Every structure is written in C-alpha cells, then in structure tokens.
Amino acid sequence: MIELCPIICREGAIAILTILRDAGFETYFAGGCVRDRLLSAAPTEYDIATSARPEEIKKLFPKARSVGEAFGVMLVRSHDIMYDVATFRSDGPYSDSRHPDNIQFSTAKEDAQRRDFTINGIFEDPIANVLIDYVGGEQDLELRLVRAIGEPRERFAEDHLRMLRAIRFSSRFEFSIDIDTAEAIRELSNELEGISRERIGEEIKKMLTHPNRGVAAWELQYLGLDRIILAEESCMNAPTRLGRLTSNSTYATALAAWILDRNGSEGAIFKVAAHWREQLQLSNKVANSLEVILHIHQTLYAWESLGVAKQKRLASAVEFMNALAIIQSEDRATFIYIKRSLSTLEKTGLAPERLIDGNELIKSGVEPSSALGEILEAVYDAQLEGTVSNKEEAITLAIAIYRDLLDS
C-alpha cells in the first residue's frame, strides 16, 4: 500500500474545495477528516460536502466519476488522489436498515443532522479556518464522548451497524459512549441479526486489529453485542489476553486471544474457532492461521518435554511468534523460559537447510517407497538435535534407519 502524505492530501482537497467555492457553491470538509484533525491526527482521507449537485460537479470536473450518484456522491481526482465529493442531502426512510429509500438534496445543516455521531457531524471551512457545528460535535470531542446525533434509536434503526461503529470509535479514541446512546445499543442489539455476516466481520476486524482491541471486546461484551455477533452466550470474562497483546498483533492472533479469554476450557477452543469462522466470515487464510495459533499455543506449555528437534520445528513454524505473543500476555514466567530457550536453539539454527534429500537417498541404495519421507524426517530431526552434522553422517544414519525398517 502506498503511504500518502497528509500535507499533499490536504492540499488536493483544498484545491477541489476552492474550485467549488469559486463557482459559487457552499463547500466544506466533512466527517472523519475534521474529527481526526481536531484530535491532532493528520488525515489522509478527505470527504468534501457541497451544495453543488452531481451534474454541476461533473461540469466543474469533467473527469469526475459517479460512485453513488443516486446519493449525490462523485469521485474527483486532485494531486493524483481520489476524493469523495457529496452533495448536501437529507435521507428518507431506511427500509433495509442500510440505505435510505430516497434522498433529497438539502442544506449543510440538514446534511449534518442525518449523519451518525456528533463527532462525525462537524464541517470545516479550511479557507477561513473555522468549524461549522450544527450537532454539538466539537463539545463532545472535548468531553471525549461518542453520542448519536438526535434520537439514538432513530439513528441505529437507519443502519444497525452503527451500533458496532459506536464501539469502534469509542475504543479507538478512548472515548466514553453517551448513556442514552449506550442504552439504545443495548435495547436494539438483537437487530444486528439482520445485518450480513460480512459487514459485521469487517467491523470486528477493524476493532481487533487496533491497539485498543481489548477495550473494544469489553464494550461488545458489556453491551451484550457479543451474544449476537458470535451467536453464543454473552460473556463477562475480562479480555485480558487480548488487551495485553502487542500493538502490531495480527487479526488471527487477536481472535485466538479472545477465544482463550472467553473459554476457560481449552477443549472447546477449536469448535469455537470453527464457529467463529462462519459467524465472522473469516477468510481461509485468517481461519487457518487462527487454528494453527491455537494448536501451537497448547503445545507451548509442554515446551520443556518436546526435545530439541520438536522445539526447533515448532519455533520455525509461521505462526509460532503469534502463539508466543499470547503466552506473553497470560504467563510471563513461561514466556521468559521459552525465550531464553530460543536464544540457545538459535545458535545452531532453528531451520537449517537439510543435509540430504530423497534423490540422494535413492542414489545411496534406498528403494523409493512411502518410508522415504519418514526416513528423511528422522534424519532431519537428528540434524536439528546436532547428532549428525554433515552429508556423509546423514546418509549413514538414513541407511541404518532404512535397514532397521526392512528388518522389522
């Protein structure tokens, strides 16, 4: 992914805004870019809201593309970056709890009032360097509060996924959720059953790949949304493993930690993982990683009894460090012991190149058979343990193992 420069992104957005303003249209920055700048972040994505209709935007920007013309949204390029330019609108009823049945082009004030949360409803005039706030968003940013615009139940009835977004924003910014907004989420939590598993999974992934993932999981449990999104009994176990993971932990690692937090009996964790695969519509890659992490995690508690070869094989597995990160979050003493052991193992190589392969065994007189792979693995174990150190020793051992198999 190309890393965008915040300064260039802002300059490109101002260039579009200036053209619209010069043509006589009221135009502002809107939504997340305003919120993030007020939180001292450096936005790289800008939404532009304007009184210009789609056809008027098209006249000013002939190469603009429609990405939602029915909702007044056009895509405009500036400084080699694409920007959403949307006409001020008010929304009709949301029959599908996702999209308005119809819209009406309207004023900036009406446009602000149809948005989800007050902190996302602030407009910015970057030319005059002033905020246009019709919904109290600036005050809620100071209060560090996520509050639905207007009546919370109406906002969530329009799009039930907004309940998950409230938790995502709350955990991401370390804000509280307004009492009325939180109560509406609790009351309407069952409505999430009508939302597609894909959309829910996308929101959960955003939460669990953020460093504040533990807070997000706790809010989901506290407000009872875990019961719906995971289709299992609501759980009030504190997500301690999840909350202690390193900030760059993968989605699969976070899921594994949360499963372990929620399930005291490790015998059930693989059934839970398979269930979550369906509930959250996990990709094959994430689901497979999740299962491997859980398997390695269980094995790590038997680390001392594994022997050098198995320890090295395990330590060179793709998901080993992710499983070890969970150990770090739950058992510091075991984590330190394994890390010290790894330092010793690494001196002789965790996954050295094999001394021999199948072709060399066949040339040495070993008949091709299903036992060939078994012999190679036994020889590699000996190599990992340091009992063979060159090709000649490896071939000698392989032939000895082969003869033993023939005798048996």
PDB file of N, CA, C and O in Angstrom, residues 53-110:
ATOM      1  N   ARG A  53     -24.866  20.155  -7.109  1.00  0.00           N
ATOM      2  CA  ARG A  53     -25.487  18.878  -7.483  1.00  0.00           C
ATOM      3  C   ARG A  53     -24.496  18.037  -8.298  1.00  0.00           C
ATOM      4  O   ARG A  53     -23.520  18.564  -8.832  1.00  0.00           O
ATOM      5  N   PRO A  54     -24.735  16.741  -8.410  1.00  0.00           N
ATOM      6  CA  PRO A  54     -23.814  15.883  -9.168  1.00  0.00           C
ATOM      7  C   PRO A  54     -23.517  16.392 -10.572  1.00  0.00           C
ATOM      8  O   PRO A  54     -22.353  16.367 -11.012  1.00  0.00           O
ATOM      9  N   GLU A  55     -24.555  16.857 -11.277  1.00  0.00           N
ATOM     10  CA  GLU A  55     -24.325  17.325 -12.646  1.00  0.00           C
ATOM     11  C   GLU A  55     -23.477  18.600 -12.664  1.00  0.00           C
ATOM     12  O   GLU A  55     -22.709  18.851 -13.600  1.00  0.00           O
ATOM     13  N   GLU A  56     -23.602  19.422 -11.602  1.00  0.00           N
ATOM     14  CA  GLU A  56     -22.790  20.638 -11.510  1.00  0.00           C
ATOM     15  C   GLU A  56     -21.336  20.303 -11.156  1.00  0.00           C
ATOM     16  O   GLU A  56     -20.394  20.952 -11.633  1.00  0.00           O
ATOM     17  N   ILE A  57     -21.159  19.284 -10.326  1.00  0.00           N
ATOM     18  CA  ILE A  57     -19.805  18.809 -10.022  1.00  0.00           C
ATOM     19  C   ILE A  57     -19.138  18.287 -11.288  1.00  0.00           C
ATOM     20  O   ILE A  57     -17.969  18.551 -11.566  1.00  0.00           O
ATOM     21  N   LYS A  58     -19.920  17.567 -12.093  1.00  0.00           N
ATOM     22  CA  LYS A  58     -19.408  16.986 -13.338  1.00  0.00           C
ATOM     23  C   LYS A  58     -18.968  18.083 -14.303  1.00  0.00           C
ATOM     24  O   LYS A  58     -17.960  17.930 -15.016  1.00  0.00           O
ATOM     25  N   LYS A  59     -19.680  19.207 -14.344  1.00  0.00           N
ATOM     26  CA  LYS A  59     -19.296  20.307 -15.229  1.00  0.00           C
ATOM     27  C   LYS A  59     -17.956  20.912 -14.808  1.00  0.00           C
ATOM     28  O   LYS A  59     -17.134  21.289 -15.648  1.00  0.00           O
ATOM     29  N   LEU A  60     -17.756  21.023 -13.501  1.00  0.00           N
ATOM     30  CA  LEU A  60     -16.519  21.613 -12.994  1.00  0.00           C
ATOM     31  C   LEU A  60     -15.346  20.643 -13.079  1.00  0.00           C
ATOM     32  O   LEU A  60     -14.193  21.057 -13.230  1.00  0.00           O
ATOM     33  N   PHE A  61     -15.670  19.353 -12.984  1.00  0.00           N
ATOM     34  CA  PHE A  61     -14.634  18.310 -13.029  1.00  0.00           C
ATOM     35  C   PHE A  61     -15.069  17.259 -14.055  1.00  0.00           C
ATOM     36  O   PHE A  61     -15.670  16.235 -13.693  1.00  0.00           O
ATOM     37  N   PRO A  62     -14.815  17.505 -15.335  1.00  0.00           N
ATOM     38  CA  PRO A  62     -15.320  16.622 -16.406  1.00  0.00           C
ATOM     39  C   PRO A  62     -14.910  15.160 -16.257  1.00  0.00           C
ATOM     40  O   PRO A  62     -15.614  14.268 -16.726  1.00  0.00           O
ATOM     41  N   LYS A  63     -13.797  14.891 -15.582  1.00  0.00           N
ATOM     42  CA  LYS A  63     -13.344  13.501 -15.417  1.00  0.00           C
ATOM     43  C   LYS A  63     -13.879  12.849 -14.145  1.00  0.00           C
ATOM     44  O   LYS A  63     -13.524  11.715 -13.817  1.00  0.00           O
ATOM     45  N   ALA A  64     -14.751  13.570 -13.433  1.00  0.00           N
ATOM     46  CA  ALA A  64     -15.325  13.013 -12.199  1.00  0.00           C
ATOM     47  C   ALA A  64     -16.150  11.773 -12.525  1.00  0.00           C
ATOM     48  O   ALA A  64     -16.808  11.707 -13.567  1.00  0.00           O
ATOM     49  N   ARG A  65     -16.105  10.799 -11.623  1.00  0.00           N
ATOM     50  CA  ARG A  65     -16.868   9.561 -11.806  1.00  0.00           C
ATOM     51  C   ARG A  65     -17.936   9.453 -10.733  1.00  0.00           C
ATOM     52  O   ARG A  65     -17.722   9.823  -9.576  1.00  0.00           O
ATOM     53  N   SER A  66     -19.058   8.909 -11.124  1.00  0.00           N
ATOM     54  CA  SER A  66     -20.136   8.695 -10.165  1.00  0.00           C
ATOM     55  C   SER A  66     -19.882   7.405  -9.399  1.00  0.00           C
ATOM     56  O   SER A  66     -19.660   6.358  -9.981  1.00  0.00           O
ATOM     57  N   VAL A  67     -19.902   7.488  -8.067  1.00  0.00           N
ATOM     58  CA  VAL A  67     -19.789   6.280  -7.246  1.00  0.00           C
ATOM     59  C   VAL A  67     -21.046   6.082  -6.410  1.00  0.00           C
ATOM     60  O   VAL A  67     -21.139   5.161  -5.627  1.00  0.00           O
ATOM     61  N   GLY A  68     -21.983   6.945  -6.587  1.00  0.00           N
ATOM     62  CA  GLY A  68     -23.239   6.869  -5.850  1.00  0.00           C
ATOM     63  C   GLY A  68     -24.086   8.079  -6.189  1.00  0.00           C
ATOM     64  O   GLY A  68     -24.514   8.836  -5.326  1.00  0.00           O
ATOM     65  N   GLU A  69     -24.285   8.259  -7.503  1.00  0.00           N
ATOM     66  CA  GLU A  69     -24.972   9.468  -7.962  1.00  0.00           C
ATOM     67  C   GLU A  69     -26.375   9.588  -7.379  1.00  0.00           C
ATOM     68  O   GLU A  69     -26.876  10.682  -7.138  1.00  0.00           O
ATOM     69  N   ALA A  70     -27.007   8.430  -7.124  1.00  0.00           N
ATOM     70  CA  ALA A  70     -28.349   8.460  -6.523  1.00  0.00           C
ATOM     71  C   ALA A  70     -28.306   9.085  -5.134  1.00  0.00           C
ATOM     72  O   ALA A  70     -29.309   9.601  -4.641  1.00  0.00           O
ATOM     73  N   PHE A  71     -27.124   9.033  -4.504  1.00  0.00           N
ATOM     74  CA  PHE A  71     -26.964   9.637  -3.187  1.00  0.00           C
ATOM     75  C   PHE A  71     -26.126  10.910  -3.252  1.00  0.00           C
ATOM     76  O   PHE A  71     -25.696  11.435  -2.231  1.00  0.00           O
ATOM     77  N   GLY A  72     -25.859  11.367  -4.472  1.00  0.00           N
ATOM     78  CA  GLY A  72     -25.156  12.628  -4.647  1.00  0.00           C
ATOM     79  C   GLY A  72     -23.662  12.554  -4.409  1.00  0.00           C
ATOM     80  O   GLY A  72     -23.057  13.549  -4.008  1.00  0.00           O
ATOM     81  N   VAL A  73     -23.054  11.390  -4.674  1.00  0.00           N
ATOM     82  CA  VAL A  73     -21.624  11.221  -4.406  1.00  0.00           C
ATOM     83  C   VAL A  73     -20.860  11.059  -5.718  1.00  0.00           C
ATOM     84  O   VAL A  73     -21.184  10.209  -6.546  1.00  0.00           O
ATOM     85  N   MET A  74     -19.825  11.897  -5.893  1.00  0.00           N
ATOM     86  CA  MET A  74     -18.963  11.836  -7.064  1.00  0.00           C
ATOM     87  C   MET A  74     -17.516  11.654  -6.613  1.00  0.00           C
ATOM     88  O   MET A  74     -17.138  12.073  -5.520  1.00  0.00           O
ATOM     89  N   LEU A  75     -16.726  11.029  -7.479  1.00  0.00           N
ATOM     90  CA  LEU A  75     -15.310  10.805  -7.193  1.00  0.00           C
ATOM     91  C   LEU A  75     -14.493  11.747  -8.072  1.00  0.00           C
ATOM     92  O   LEU A  75     -14.594  11.707  -9.302  1.00  0.00           O
ATOM     93  N   VAL A  76     -13.689  12.602  -7.424  1.00  0.00           N
ATOM     94  CA  VAL A  76     -12.925  13.625  -8.137  1.00  0.00           C
ATOM     95  C   VAL A  76     -11.438  13.456  -7.834  1.00  0.00           C
ATOM     96  O   VAL A  76     -11.048  13.267  -6.680  1.00  0.00           O
ATOM     97  N   ARG A  77     -10.613  13.542  -8.870  1.00  0.00           N
ATOM     98  CA  ARG A  77      -9.165  13.399  -8.697  1.00  0.00           C
ATOM     99  C   ARG A  77      -8.511  14.773  -8.547  1.00  0.00           C
ATOM    100  O   ARG A  77      -8.835  15.720  -9.255  1.00  0.00           O
ATOM    101  N   SER A  78      -7.562  14.836  -7.620  1.00  0.00           N
ATOM    102  CA  SER A  78      -6.765  16.047  -7.431  1.00  0.00           C
ATOM    103  C   SER A  78      -5.428  15.635  -6.843  1.00  0.00           C
ATOM    104  O   SER A  78      -5.381  14.815  -5.911  1.00  0.00           O
ATOM    105  N   HIS A  79      -4.337  16.157  -7.378  1.00  0.00           N
ATOM    106  CA  HIS A  79      -2.994  15.803  -6.898  1.00  0.00           C
ATOM    107  C   HIS A  79      -2.790  14.289  -6.923  1.00  0.00           C
ATOM    108  O   HIS A  79      -2.164  13.707  -6.018  1.00  0.00           O
ATOM    109  N   ASP A  80      -3.355  13.635  -7.947  1.00  0.00           N
ATOM    110  CA  ASP A  80      -3.250  12.186  -8.124  1.00  0.00           C
ATOM    111  C   ASP A  80      -3.899  11.388  -6.993  1.00  0.00           C
ATOM    112  O   ASP A  80      -3.567  10.230  -6.756  1.00  0.00           O
ATOM    113  N   ILE A  81      -4.828  12.008  -6.290  1.00  0.00           N
ATOM    114  CA  ILE A  81      -5.558  11.345  -5.205  1.00  0.00           C
ATOM    115  C   ILE A  81      -7.051  11.486  -5.484  1.00  0.00           C
ATOM    116  O   ILE A  81      -7.506  12.529  -5.978  1.00  0.00           O
ATOM    117  N   MET A  82      -7.821  10.444  -5.186  1.00  0.00           N
ATOM    118  CA  MET A  82      -9.269  10.482  -5.417  1.00  0.00           C
ATOM    119  C   MET A  82      -9.987  10.940  -4.144  1.00  0.00           C
ATOM    120  O   MET A  82      -9.652  10.504  -3.034  1.00  0.00           O
ATOM    121  N   TYR A  83     -10.974  11.803  -4.328  1.00  0.00           N
ATOM    122  CA  TYR A  83     -11.752  12.347  -3.201  1.00  0.00           C
ATOM    123  C   TYR A  83     -13.240  12.139  -3.440  1.00  0.00           C
ATOM    124  O   TYR A  83     -13.720  12.293  -4.574  1.00  0.00           O
ATOM    125  N   ASP A  84     -13.969  11.815  -2.361  1.00  0.00           N
ATOM    126  CA  ASP A  84     -15.431  11.774  -2.428  1.00  0.00           C
ATOM    127  C   ASP A  84     -15.961  13.199  -2.294  1.00  0.00           C
ATOM    128  O   ASP A  84     -15.620  13.908  -1.331  1.00  0.00           O
ATOM    129  N   VAL A  85     -16.785  13.601  -3.267  1.00  0.00           N
ATOM    130  CA  VAL A  85     -17.437  14.911  -3.206  1.00  0.00           C
ATOM    131  C   VAL A  85     -18.938  14.645  -3.193  1.00  0.00           C
ATOM    132  O   VAL A  85     -19.483  14.086  -4.151  1.00  0.00           O
ATOM    133  N   ALA A  86     -19.602  14.982  -2.085  1.00  0.00           N
ATOM    134  CA  ALA A  86     -21.017  14.634  -1.906  1.00  0.00           C
ATOM    135  C   ALA A  86     -21.878  15.877  -1.753  1.00  0.00           C
ATOM    136  O   ALA A  86     -21.495  16.837  -1.081  1.00  0.00           O
ATOM    137  N   THR A  87     -23.029  15.838  -2.381  1.00  0.00           N
ATOM    138  CA  THR A  87     -23.986  16.943  -2.280  1.00  0.00           C
ATOM    139  C   THR A  87     -24.693  16.886  -0.924  1.00  0.00           C
ATOM    140  O   THR A  87     -25.041  15.802  -0.449  1.00  0.00           O
ATOM    141  N   PHE A  88     -24.888  18.056  -0.288  1.00  0.00           N
ATOM    142  CA  PHE A  88     -25.659  18.104   0.953  1.00  0.00           C
ATOM    143  C   PHE A  88     -26.998  17.403   0.734  1.00  0.00           C
ATOM    144  O   PHE A  88     -27.669  17.641  -0.274  1.00  0.00           O
ATOM    145  N   ARG A  89     -27.406  16.562   1.684  1.00  0.00           N
ATOM    146  CA  ARG A  89     -28.663  15.850   1.491  1.00  0.00           C
ATOM    147  C   ARG A  89     -29.325  15.549   2.825  1.00  0.00           C
ATOM    148  O   ARG A  89     -28.695  15.575   3.887  1.00  0.00           O
ATOM    149  N   SER A  90     -30.591  15.225   2.764  1.00  0.00           N
ATOM    150  CA  SER A  90     -31.325  14.635   3.888  1.00  0.00           C
ATOM    151  C   SER A  90     -31.859  13.301   3.392  1.00  0.00           C
ATOM    152  O   SER A  90     -32.127  13.137   2.193  1.00  0.00           O
ATOM    153  N   ASP A  91     -31.973  12.342   4.299  1.00  0.00           N
ATOM    154  CA  ASP A  91     -32.332  10.982   3.907  1.00  0.00           C
ATOM    155  C   ASP A  91     -33.786  10.650   4.221  1.00  0.00           C
ATOM    156  O   ASP A  91     -34.335  11.096   5.240  1.00  0.00           O
ATOM    157  N   GLY A  92     -34.374   9.831   3.342  1.00  0.00           N
ATOM    158  CA  GLY A  92     -35.693   9.293   3.598  1.00  0.00           C
ATOM    159  C   GLY A  92     -35.610   8.075   4.504  1.00  0.00           C
ATOM    160  O   GLY A  92     -34.570   7.816   5.113  1.00  0.00           O
ATOM    161  N   PRO A  93     -36.675   7.270   4.592  1.00  0.00           N
ATOM    162  CA  PRO A  93     -36.675   6.078   5.446  1.00  0.00           C
ATOM    163  C   PRO A  93     -35.618   5.061   4.999  1.00  0.00           C
ATOM    164  O   PRO A  93     -35.245   5.019   3.825  1.00  0.00           O
ATOM    165  N   TYR A  94     -35.138   4.244   5.953  1.00  0.00           N
ATOM    166  CA  TYR A  94     -34.170   3.180   5.678  1.00  0.00           C
ATOM    167  C   TYR A  94     -34.881   1.836   5.801  1.00  0.00           C
ATOM    168  O   TYR A  94     -34.833   1.169   6.830  1.00  0.00           O
ATOM    169  N   SER A  95     -35.553   1.388   4.747  1.00  0.00           N
ATOM    170  CA  SER A  95     -36.320   0.142   4.824  1.00  0.00           C
ATOM    171  C   SER A  95     -35.431  -1.070   5.019  1.00  0.00           C
ATOM    172  O   SER A  95     -35.819  -2.055   5.657  1.00  0.00           O
ATOM    173  N   ASP A  96     -34.202  -1.024   4.453  1.00  0.00           N
ATOM    174  CA  ASP A  96     -33.299  -2.181   4.558  1.00  0.00           C
ATOM    175  C   ASP A  96     -32.295  -2.030   5.694  1.00  0.00           C
ATOM    176  O   ASP A  96     -31.371  -2.824   5.839  1.00  0.00           O
ATOM    177  N   SER A  97     -32.491  -0.999   6.535  1.00  0.00           N
ATOM    178  CA  SER A  97     -31.580  -0.735   7.661  1.00  0.00           C
ATOM    179  C   SER A  97     -30.137  -0.593   7.204  1.00  0.00           C
ATOM    180  O   SER A  97     -29.191  -0.947   7.911  1.00  0.00           O
ATOM    181  N   ARG A  98     -29.986  -0.048   5.998  1.00  0.00           N
ATOM    182  CA  ARG A  98     -28.632   0.174   5.477  1.00  0.00           C
ATOM    183  C   ARG A  98     -28.582   1.414   4.591  1.00  0.00           C
ATOM    184  O   ARG A  98     -27.721   2.249   4.746  1.00  0.00           O
ATOM    185  N   HIS A  99     -29.515   1.499   3.622  1.00  0.00           N
ATOM    186  CA  HIS A  99     -29.523   2.621   2.684  1.00  0.00           C
ATOM    187  C   HIS A  99     -30.875   3.345   2.774  1.00  0.00           C
ATOM    188  O   HIS A  99     -31.910   2.698   2.971  1.00  0.00           O
ATOM    189  N   PRO A 100     -30.874   4.673   2.615  1.00  0.00           N
ATOM    190  CA  PRO A 100     -32.157   5.379   2.577  1.00  0.00           C
ATOM    191  C   PRO A 100     -32.937   5.015   1.313  1.00  0.00           C
ATOM    192  O   PRO A 100     -32.349   4.796   0.252  1.00  0.00           O
ATOM    193  N   ASP A 101     -34.250   4.909   1.433  1.00  0.00           N
ATOM    194  CA  ASP A 101     -35.081   4.592   0.270  1.00  0.00           C
ATOM    195  C   ASP A 101     -34.996   5.709  -0.766  1.00  0.00           C
ATOM    196  O   ASP A 101     -35.080   5.463  -1.976  1.00  0.00           O
ATOM    197  N   ASN A 102     -34.846   6.923  -0.281  1.00  0.00           N
ATOM    198  CA  ASN A 102     -34.708   8.066  -1.177  1.00  0.00           C
ATOM    199  C   ASN A 102     -33.977   9.175  -0.428  1.00  0.00           C
ATOM    200  O   ASN A 102     -33.852   9.131   0.801  1.00  0.00           O
ATOM    201  N   ILE A 103     -33.475  10.139  -1.168  1.00  0.00           N
ATOM    202  CA  ILE A 103     -32.803  11.283  -0.558  1.00  0.00           C
ATOM    203  C   ILE A 103     -33.345  12.567  -1.166  1.00  0.00           C
ATOM    204  O   ILE A 103     -33.985  12.554  -2.225  1.00  0.00           O
ATOM    205  N   GLN A 104     -33.100  13.651  -0.490  1.00  0.00           N
ATOM    206  CA  GLN A 104     -33.411  14.980  -1.030  1.00  0.00           C
ATOM    207  C   GLN A 104     -32.173  15.847  -0.852  1.00  0.00           C
ATOM    208  O   GLN A 104     -31.587  15.867   0.239  1.00  0.00           O
ATOM    209  N   PHE A 105     -31.771  16.532  -1.903  1.00  0.00           N
ATOM    210  CA  PHE A 105     -30.665  17.456  -1.762  1.00  0.00           C
ATOM    211  C   PHE A 105     -31.118  18.603  -0.872  1.00  0.00           C
ATOM    212  O   PHE A 105     -32.253  19.092  -0.997  1.00  0.00           O
ATOM    213  N   SER A 106     -30.243  19.003   0.061  1.00  0.00           N
ATOM    214  CA  SER A 106     -30.704  19.928   1.095  1.00  0.00           C
ATOM    215  C   SER A 106     -29.596  20.897   1.497  1.00  0.00           C
ATOM    216  O   SER A 106     -28.740  21.251   0.677  1.00  0.00           O
ATOM    217  N   THR A 107     -29.597  21.285   2.763  1.00  0.00           N
ATOM    218  CA  THR A 107     -28.637  22.271   3.274  1.00  0.00           C
ATOM    219  C   THR A 107     -27.542  21.583   4.088  1.00  0.00           C
ATOM    220  O   THR A 107     -27.656  20.411   4.457  1.00  0.00           O
ATOM    221  N   ALA A 108     -26.520  22.340   4.409  1.00  0.00           N
ATOM    222  CA  ALA A 108     -25.438  21.807   5.230  1.00  0.00           C
ATOM    223  C   ALA A 108     -25.967  21.365   6.599  1.00  0.00           C
ATOM    224  O   ALA A 108     -25.571  20.318   7.124  1.00  0.00           O
ATOM    225  N   LYS A 109     -26.875  22.138   7.172  1.00  0.00           N
ATOM    226  CA  LYS A 109     -27.414  21.799   8.492  1.00  0.00           C
ATOM    227  C   LYS A 109     -28.176  20.479   8.452  1.00  0.00           C
ATOM    228  O   LYS A 109     -27.990  19.621   9.325  1.00  0.00           O
ATOM    229  N   GLU A 110     -29.011  20.291   7.433  1.00  0.00           N
ATOM    230  CA  GLU A 110     -29.764  19.036   7.314  1.00  0.00           C
ATOM    231  C   GLU A 110     -28.827  17.866   7.026  1.00  0.00           C
ATOM    232  O   GLU A 110     -29.063  16.745   7.494  1.00  0.00           O
TER     233      GLU A 110
END
